[in-house]
Coordinates of C-alpha atoms and ligand atoms in Angstrom, one line a residue:
X15 CA -9.3 -9.6 19.0
X16 CA -7.4 -12.8 19.5
X17 CA -6.0 -13.6 22.9
X18 CA -2.3 -13.9 22.8
X19 CA -1.0 -17.1 24.2
X20 CA 2.6 -17.3 23.1
X21 CA 4.0 -20.8 22.8
X22 CA 6.9 -20.1 25.2
X23 CA 8.3 -23.6 24.8
X24 CA 8.7 -23.0 21.1
X25 CA 10.9 -19.9 21.7
X26 CA 14.6 -20.3 21.6
X27 CA 16.7 -18.6 24.3
X28 CA 17.7 -15.8 21.9
X29 CA 14.1 -15.3 20.7
X30 CA 13.0 -14.9 24.3
X31 CA 15.8 -12.4 24.9
X32 CA 14.7 -10.4 21.9
X33 CA 11.0 -10.4 23.0
X34 CA 12.1 -9.4 26.5
X35 CA 14.0 -6.5 25.0
X36 CA 11.1 -5.2 22.9
X37 CA 10.4 -1.7 24.1
X38 CA 6.6 -1.3 23.8
X39 CA 6.7 2.2 25.2
X40 CA 9.2 3.3 22.6
X41 CA 7.1 1.6 19.9
X42 CA 4.0 3.6 20.8
X43 CA 6.0 6.8 21.1
X44 CA 7.6 6.2 17.7
X45 CA 4.2 5.8 16.1
X46 CA 2.9 9.0 17.7
X47 CA 5.9 11.0 16.4
X48 CA 5.6 9.4 12.9
X49 CA 1.9 10.4 12.7
X50 CA 2.9 14.0 13.8
X51 CA 4.7 14.5 10.5
X52 CA 2.1 15.2 7.7
X53 CA 3.9 13.1 5.1
X54 CA 1.3 13.3 2.4
X55 CA 2.8 11.6 -0.7
X56 CA 4.9 14.0 -2.8
X57 CA 5.1 16.8 -0.1
X58 CA 8.2 18.2 1.7
X59 CA 7.0 16.6 4.9
X60 CA 7.5 13.2 3.2
X61 CA 11.2 14.1 2.6
X62 CA 11.5 15.4 6.2
X63 CA 10.2 12.0 7.5
X64 CA 12.7 10.1 5.4
X65 CA 15.5 12.2 6.9
X66 CA 14.1 11.6 10.4
X67 CA 14.0 7.8 9.6
X68 CA 17.6 7.8 8.4
X69 CA 18.8 9.7 11.5
X70 CA 16.9 7.3 13.8
X71 CA 18.4 4.2 12.1
X72 CA 21.9 5.6 12.2
X73 CA 21.5 6.5 15.9
X74 CA 20.4 2.9 16.6
X75 CA 23.7 1.8 14.9
X76 CA 22.4 0.6 11.6
X77 CA 24.5 1.1 8.4
X78 CA 22.4 3.6 6.6
X79 CA 22.1 4.4 2.9
X80 CA 20.1 7.6 2.2
X81 CA 19.9 8.8 -1.4
X82 CA 18.0 11.3 -3.5
X83 CA 15.8 9.7 -6.1
X84 CA 16.7 10.6 -9.7
X85 CA 13.1 11.4 -10.8
X86 CA 14.1 11.8 -14.5
X87 CA 15.9 8.5 -14.7
X88 CA 13.1 6.7 -12.9
X89 CA 10.5 8.3 -15.2
X90 CA 12.3 6.8 -18.2
X91 CA 12.4 3.3 -16.7
X92 CA 10.0 0.7 -18.3
X93 CA 8.7 -0.3 -14.9
X94 CA 7.9 3.3 -13.9
X95 CA 4.7 2.9 -11.9
X96 CA 3.1 6.2 -12.8
X97 CA 2.3 9.0 -10.3
X98 CA -0.8 10.5 -8.8
X99 CA 0.6 13.5 -7.0
X100 CA 3.0 16.3 -8.0
X101 CA 6.5 15.5 -6.8
X102 CA 9.7 17.7 -6.8
X103 CA 11.9 15.2 -4.9
X104 CA 12.0 12.0 -3.0
X105 CA 14.5 10.1 -0.8
X106 CA 15.3 6.4 -0.3
X107 CA 16.4 5.0 3.0
X108 CA 17.8 1.6 3.8
X109 CA 19.4 0.6 7.1
X110 CA 21.2 -2.7 7.6
X111 CA 21.9 -4.4 10.9
X112 CA 24.3 -7.2 11.5
X113 CA 27.2 -8.7 9.5
X114 CA 27.9 -8.0 5.8
X115 CA 26.2 -10.0 3.1
X116 CA 22.8 -10.3 1.6
X117 CA 20.1 -9.6 4.2
X118 CA 18.2 -12.7 5.3
X119 CA 15.1 -10.5 5.8
X120 CA 13.9 -7.1 4.8
X121 CA 11.2 -5.3 6.8
X122 CA 9.7 -2.7 4.5
X123 CA 7.4 0.2 5.1
X124 CA 6.2 3.3 3.3
X125 CA 6.2 6.7 5.1
X126 CA 3.9 8.5 2.8
X127 CA 0.2 8.8 3.5
X128 CA -2.9 10.0 1.5
X129 CA -4.6 13.4 2.2
X130 CA -6.9 13.7 5.2
X131 CA -10.2 14.6 3.7
X132 CA -12.6 16.6 6.0
X133 CA -10.5 17.5 9.0
X134 CA -13.7 18.0 11.1
X135 CA -14.4 14.3 11.0
X136 CA -11.1 13.4 12.8
X137 CA -10.7 13.0 16.6
X138 CA -9.7 16.4 18.0
X139 CA -10.2 17.8 14.5
X140 CA -6.6 16.9 14.0
X141 CA -5.5 14.1 11.7
X142 CA -1.9 14.4 12.9
X143 CA -2.6 14.3 16.6
X144 CA -1.6 10.7 17.4
X145 CA -4.3 10.8 20.1
X146 CA -4.6 7.6 22.1
X147 CA -8.3 6.8 22.9
X148 CA -9.8 3.5 24.0
X149 CA -6.7 1.5 23.3
X150 CA -6.2 2.9 19.8
X151 CA -3.8 5.4 18.3
X152 CA -5.5 7.8 15.9
X153 CA -4.2 9.8 13.0
X154 CA -3.7 9.7 9.2
X155 CA -1.3 6.9 8.6
X156 CA -1.9 5.2 12.0
X157 CA -2.6 1.9 10.2
X158 CA -1.5 2.6 6.6
X159 CA 1.2 2.2 7.5
X160 CA 3.1 4.1 10.1
X161 CA 2.2 1.4 12.6
X162 CA 4.2 -1.0 10.4
X163 CA 7.0 1.5 10.1
X164 CA 7.1 1.8 13.9
X165 CA 7.0 -2.0 14.2
X166 CA 10.0 -2.4 11.9
X167 CA 12.0 0.1 14.0
X168 CA 11.0 -1.6 17.2
X169 CA 12.2 -5.0 15.8
X170 CA 15.6 -3.5 15.0
X171 CA 15.8 -1.8 18.4
X172 CA 14.9 -5.1 20.2
X173 CA 17.5 -7.0 18.4
X174 CA 20.1 -4.5 19.4
X175 CA 19.0 -4.1 23.0
X176 CA 18.8 -7.8 23.5
X177 CA 22.5 -8.2 22.8
X178 CA 22.0 -11.2 20.5
X179 CA 24.4 -11.7 17.7
X180 CA 23.0 -11.9 14.2
X181 CA 24.5 -14.5 11.8
X182 CA 22.9 -12.8 8.8
X183 CA 21.9 -9.2 8.3
X184 CA 18.5 -7.6 8.7
X185 CA 17.5 -4.7 6.5
X186 CA 14.9 -2.0 7.0
X187 CA 13.6 -0.3 3.9
X188 CA 11.8 3.0 4.3
X189 CA 10.2 4.1 1.1
X190 CA 8.2 7.0 -0.3
X191 CA 5.5 7.3 -2.9
X192 CA 3.8 4.0 -2.3
X193 CA 0.4 5.7 -2.3
X194 CA 1.0 7.2 -5.7
X195 CA 2.4 4.2 -7.5
X196 CA 5.5 2.9 -5.9
X197 CA 8.4 5.1 -7.1
X198 CA 10.3 4.6 -3.8
X199 CA 10.1 0.9 -4.0
X200 CA 11.2 1.0 -7.7
X201 CA 14.2 3.2 -6.8
X202 CA 15.2 0.9 -3.9
X203 CA 15.2 -2.1 -6.2
X204 CA 17.2 -0.2 -8.9
X205 CA 19.7 1.0 -6.3
X206 CA 20.5 -2.7 -5.9
X207 CA 19.2 -3.2 -2.4
X208 CA 18.2 -6.9 -2.2
X209 CA 17.5 -9.6 0.3
X210 CA 16.5 -13.3 0.6
X211 CA 13.0 -12.4 1.7
X212 CA 10.9 -9.4 2.6
X213 CA 7.9 -8.6 4.8
X214 CA 6.0 -5.4 4.0
X215 CA 4.3 -4.5 7.2
X216 CA 1.1 -3.1 5.6
X217 CA -2.1 -3.6 7.7
X218 CA -3.3 -7.2 7.3
X219 CA -5.8 -7.7 10.2
X220 CA -3.8 -10.7 11.4
X221 CA -3.7 -12.4 8.0
X222 CA -0.7 -13.4 6.0
X223 CA -1.1 -11.7 2.7
X224 CA 0.7 -13.5 -0.2
X225 CA -0.8 -11.7 -3.2
X226 CA -2.0 -8.3 -4.3
X227 CA -4.4 -7.4 -7.0
X228 CA -3.2 -4.5 -9.1
X229 CA -4.8 -1.1 -9.8
X230 CA -4.6 1.0 -12.9
X231 CA -5.7 4.6 -12.9
X232 CA -7.6 5.5 -16.1
X233 CA -9.2 8.6 -17.6
X234 CA -12.1 8.9 -20.0
X235 CA -12.7 12.0 -22.0
X236 CA -16.2 12.2 -23.4
X237 CA -17.2 15.0 -25.7
X238 CA -20.7 16.5 -26.0
X239 CA -22.1 19.5 -27.9
X240 CA -22.7 22.7 -25.9
X241 CA -25.9 24.7 -26.3
X242 CA -28.2 26.7 -24.1
X243 CA -29.9 24.5 -21.6
X244 CA -33.3 25.8 -22.7
X245 CA -32.7 24.2 -26.1
X246 CA -30.8 21.2 -25.0
X247 CA -32.1 19.0 -27.9
X248 CA -30.0 21.2 -30.2
X249 CA -26.9 19.9 -28.4
X250 CA -25.7 16.7 -26.7
X251 CA -24.8 16.4 -23.0
X252 CA -21.5 14.8 -22.3
X253 CA -23.1 13.6 -19.0
X254 CA -25.8 11.7 -20.9
X255 CA -23.1 10.3 -23.2
X256 CA -21.2 9.0 -20.2
X257 CA -24.2 7.0 -18.8
X258 CA -23.9 4.0 -21.2
X259 CA -20.2 3.8 -20.5
X260 CA -20.8 3.8 -16.8
X261 CA -23.2 0.9 -17.3
X262 CA -20.6 -0.9 -19.5
X263 CA -18.0 -0.6 -16.8
X264 CA -20.3 -2.1 -14.2
X265 CA -20.9 -5.1 -16.6
X266 CA -17.1 -5.4 -17.1
X267 CA -16.6 -5.3 -13.3
X268 CA -19.1 -8.1 -12.9
X269 CA -17.4 -10.2 -15.6
X270 CA -14.0 -9.7 -14.1
X271 CA -15.0 -10.8 -10.7
X272 CA -16.4 -14.2 -11.7
X273 CA -14.6 -17.0 -9.8
X274 CA -11.6 -15.1 -8.4
X275 CA -8.7 -16.9 -6.8
X276 CA -9.6 -18.7 -3.6
X277 CA -7.2 -16.4 -1.7
X278 CA -9.9 -13.8 -2.0
X279 CA -12.4 -16.1 -0.2
X280 CA -14.9 -13.9 1.7
X281 CA -14.1 -10.8 -0.4
X282 CA -17.3 -9.9 -2.4
X283 CA -15.4 -7.8 -4.9
X284 CA -11.7 -8.4 -5.3
X285 CA -11.3 -6.4 -8.5
X286 CA -13.3 -3.3 -8.3
X287 CA -13.7 -0.8 -11.1
X288 CA -14.4 2.5 -9.3
X289 CA -14.9 5.9 -10.7
X290 CA -13.3 8.4 -8.4
X291 CA -13.8 11.8 -10.1
X292 CA -16.2 13.1 -12.7
X293 CA -15.9 16.7 -14.0
X294 CA -18.4 18.1 -16.5
X295 CA -19.7 21.4 -17.5
X296 CA -19.0 25.0 -16.5
X297 CA -22.5 26.6 -16.3
X298 CA -25.8 25.4 -14.9
X299 CA -27.8 26.4 -17.9
X300 CA -25.3 25.2 -20.5
X301 CA -25.3 21.7 -21.9
X302 CA -21.8 20.3 -21.0
X303 CA -19.5 19.7 -24.0
X304 CA -16.9 17.7 -22.0
X305 CA -16.9 15.1 -19.2
X306 CA -13.7 13.8 -17.8
X307 CA -14.0 10.8 -15.5
X308 CA -11.1 9.2 -13.7
X309 CA -11.1 5.8 -11.9
X310 CA -9.2 2.7 -11.0
X311 CA -9.4 -0.6 -12.7
X312 CA -8.5 -3.7 -10.6
X313 CA -5.9 -6.1 -12.1
X314 CA -6.4 -9.8 -11.6
X315 CA -3.7 -12.0 -10.1
X316 CA -1.5 -13.2 -12.9
X317 CA -3.0 -10.8 -15.4
X318 CA -0.6 -8.5 -17.3
X319 CA -1.6 -4.9 -16.9
X320 CA -1.7 -4.6 -20.7
X321 CA -4.5 -7.2 -20.8
X322 CA -6.4 -5.4 -18.1
X323 CA -6.1 -2.1 -20.1
X324 CA -7.3 -3.9 -23.2
X325 CA -10.3 -5.2 -21.4
X326 CA -11.4 -1.8 -20.3
X327 CA -10.7 -0.2 -23.7
X328 CA -12.6 -3.0 -25.4
X329 CA -15.6 -2.5 -23.2
X330 CA -15.6 1.2 -24.0
X331 CA -15.3 0.5 -27.7
X332 CA -18.1 -2.0 -27.6
X333 CA -20.4 0.3 -25.7
X334 CA -19.6 3.2 -28.0
X335 CA -20.4 1.1 -31.0
X336 CA -24.0 0.7 -29.8
X337 CA -24.5 4.4 -29.1
X338 CA -25.2 6.7 -32.1
X339 CA -23.5 9.7 -30.4
X340 CA -20.4 7.9 -29.2
X341 CA -20.0 6.1 -32.5
X342 CA -19.2 9.5 -34.1
X343 CA -17.5 11.0 -31.1
X344 CA -14.9 8.5 -29.9
X345 CA -14.1 8.4 -26.2
X346 CA -10.5 9.0 -25.4
X347 CA -9.1 6.5 -22.8
X348 CA -5.7 7.2 -21.2
X349 CA -3.8 5.8 -18.2
X350 CA -2.4 8.9 -16.5
X351 CA -1.9 7.9 -12.9
X352 CA -0.6 5.1 -10.7
X353 CA -0.1 1.8 -12.5
X354 CA 0.1 -1.1 -10.0
X355 CA 0.5 -4.5 -11.5
X356 CA -0.7 -7.5 -9.5
X357 CA 1.8 -9.7 -7.7
X358 CA 2.0 -12.9 -5.7
X359 CA 4.2 -15.6 -4.2
X360 CA 3.1 -19.2 -4.1
X361 CA 1.0 -19.9 -1.0
X362 CA 3.3 -22.8 -0.1
X363 CA 6.5 -20.7 -0.4
X364 CA 8.8 -21.4 2.6
X365 CA 8.6 -17.7 3.6
X366 CA 4.9 -18.2 4.2
X367 CA 5.5 -21.2 6.3
X368 CA 8.1 -19.3 8.3
X369 CA 5.8 -16.4 9.0
X370 CA 2.9 -18.7 9.8
X371 CA 5.1 -20.5 12.3
X372 CA 6.3 -17.2 13.9
X373 CA 2.6 -16.2 14.3
X374 CA 1.9 -19.5 15.9
X375 CA 4.9 -19.1 18.3
X376 CA 4.4 -15.5 19.2
X377 CA 0.6 -15.2 19.1
X378 CA -0.6 -18.8 19.7
X379 CA -2.8 -19.0 16.6
X380 CA -2.8 -20.1 13.0
X381 CA -3.2 -17.1 10.6
X382 CA -5.4 -17.1 7.5
X383 CA -3.7 -16.8 4.2
X384 CA -5.2 -14.1 2.0
X385 CA -4.8 -11.7 -0.9
X386 CA -5.3 -7.9 -0.9
X387 CA -7.5 -6.2 -3.5
X388 CA -5.3 -3.1 -3.5
X389 CA -1.9 -2.6 -5.3
X390 CA 1.3 -2.4 -3.2
X391 CA 5.0 -2.4 -3.4
X392 CA 4.9 -6.2 -3.2
X393 CA 4.8 -6.6 -7.0
X394 CA 8.0 -4.5 -7.5
X395 CA 9.9 -6.5 -4.8
X396 CA 8.7 -9.8 -6.2
X397 CA 8.9 -8.8 -9.9
X398 CA 11.8 -6.5 -10.4
X399 CA 13.7 -7.4 -7.2
X400 CA 13.1 -11.1 -7.4
X401 CA 12.6 -11.1 -3.6
X402 CA 10.0 -13.4 -2.1
X403 CA 7.7 -10.9 -0.4
X404 CA 4.5 -10.9 1.6
X405 CA 2.5 -8.6 3.8
X406 CA 2.1 -9.1 7.5
X407 CA 1.5 -6.0 9.7
X408 CA -0.6 -4.2 12.3
X409 CA -3.9 -2.6 11.6
X410 CA -7.1 -3.1 9.7
X411 CA -6.9 -2.0 6.1
X412 CA -10.6 -1.0 6.1
X413 CA -9.7 1.9 8.3
X414 CA -7.0 3.1 5.9
X415 CA -7.6 6.3 3.8
X416 CA -10.7 7.2 5.8
X417 CA -11.3 9.7 8.6
X418 CA -10.6 8.4 12.1
X419 CA -7.9 6.1 10.9
X420 CA -6.5 4.3 13.9
X421 CA -4.6 1.2 15.0
X422 CA -5.3 -0.9 18.1
X423 CA -2.3 -0.9 20.5
X424 CA -2.9 -4.6 21.3
X425 CA -2.7 -5.4 17.6
X426 CA 0.4 -3.3 17.2
X427 CA 2.2 -5.0 20.1
X428 CA 1.1 -8.5 19.1
X429 CA 2.1 -8.1 15.5
X430 CA 5.5 -6.5 16.4
X431 CA 6.3 -9.5 18.6
X432 CA 5.7 -11.9 15.7
X433 CA 7.9 -9.8 13.5
X434 CA 10.6 -9.8 16.2
X435 CA 10.5 -13.6 16.4
X436 CA 10.6 -13.9 12.6
X437 CA 13.6 -11.5 12.3
X438 CA 15.5 -13.3 15.1
X439 CA 14.9 -16.7 13.4
X440 CA 15.7 -15.6 9.9
X441 CA 18.8 -13.7 10.8
X442 CA 20.1 -16.5 13.0
X443 CA 20.1 -14.6 16.3
X444 CA 22.5 -16.2 18.8
X445 CA 22.2 -15.5 22.6
Ligands
LIG30 ZN1 -0.1 1.3 2.6

């Protein structure tokens, strides 16, 4: 934990007013009430939370656009990012504060979260409690990324409460479906919401994240030949057939992680290939005739997703060529789920310098630049939207998606102060 020594001399009068107006109590309360809504991606609660967000932004006085996503139209779009979860509907929410014109800054956050896993492993056996313990707020989404969503709200509230006048607008984007591909971000870009720069307040542990690796969900279908387990030599187990492929994927992973971009310094595995599910067989004493494995393939910075897919398909073909069974029983490779391309902005982009300088002013330290090994909405904002975008937000991503997810309140407050300074500067706040 870094000690906060804000460089008060570097703060303008209006920035000081904004920081003085930052309501830390409301920030914590907002986060607790965001966690209380079990907004698992694709569920009704996700829609409920978007409506709650729209109401809150409107109450604060922002100009709010809330719209229902046209799922059919989005599915037909060439940049459709795939989906992981069933979805009947989804909503987009954008609020704008200040004068008309292109927003000078977008603060973006996703309201959806992943499922909770084993509830017994959570504090109070309740992933939606928002319990505060030892200086941290607990709950699913606490760091990924309802802390960031609450921080974005707090910045808007502070700008309004401070009474400063903005020369250029600030936009808040609240999106759905980030966890299952990025449909909400795609819809927001296609709706025409734009800006000169965007900060996605995903958890970055104090770093300024200027690039994302991608992640492509793949599925392998491997056939075997069923027979009674007592005469297994008469058949062929799909599980045995999978083993050389599993080894081939491990080799491919090793090859794809040789000399990664220096932004990944300190990360031992920036581009993992990870098998998440394996299903095979339907009877203990039968030889399984089908194995279905699903996993995620990391996409390198600058690598088109099609090349990454080719690399995996090539490795499967090569391994199959060396195996007598697989040679005659080709593996079916498909790409059924979330398809996150990688994305980045140059490390010397002016937006990076501005955020670094805001961290320096508000927190009294120089942040590290880094890259995230997971996919995010960044690539849709940068690629499709043409909006320079980076991640800077509260929380430690290693706590995301696990039980006992939490965010330190100190981290939340510190990061929100930096975002408030950044917003005041970019939007030309005048006292
Ligand atoms: Zn996230």
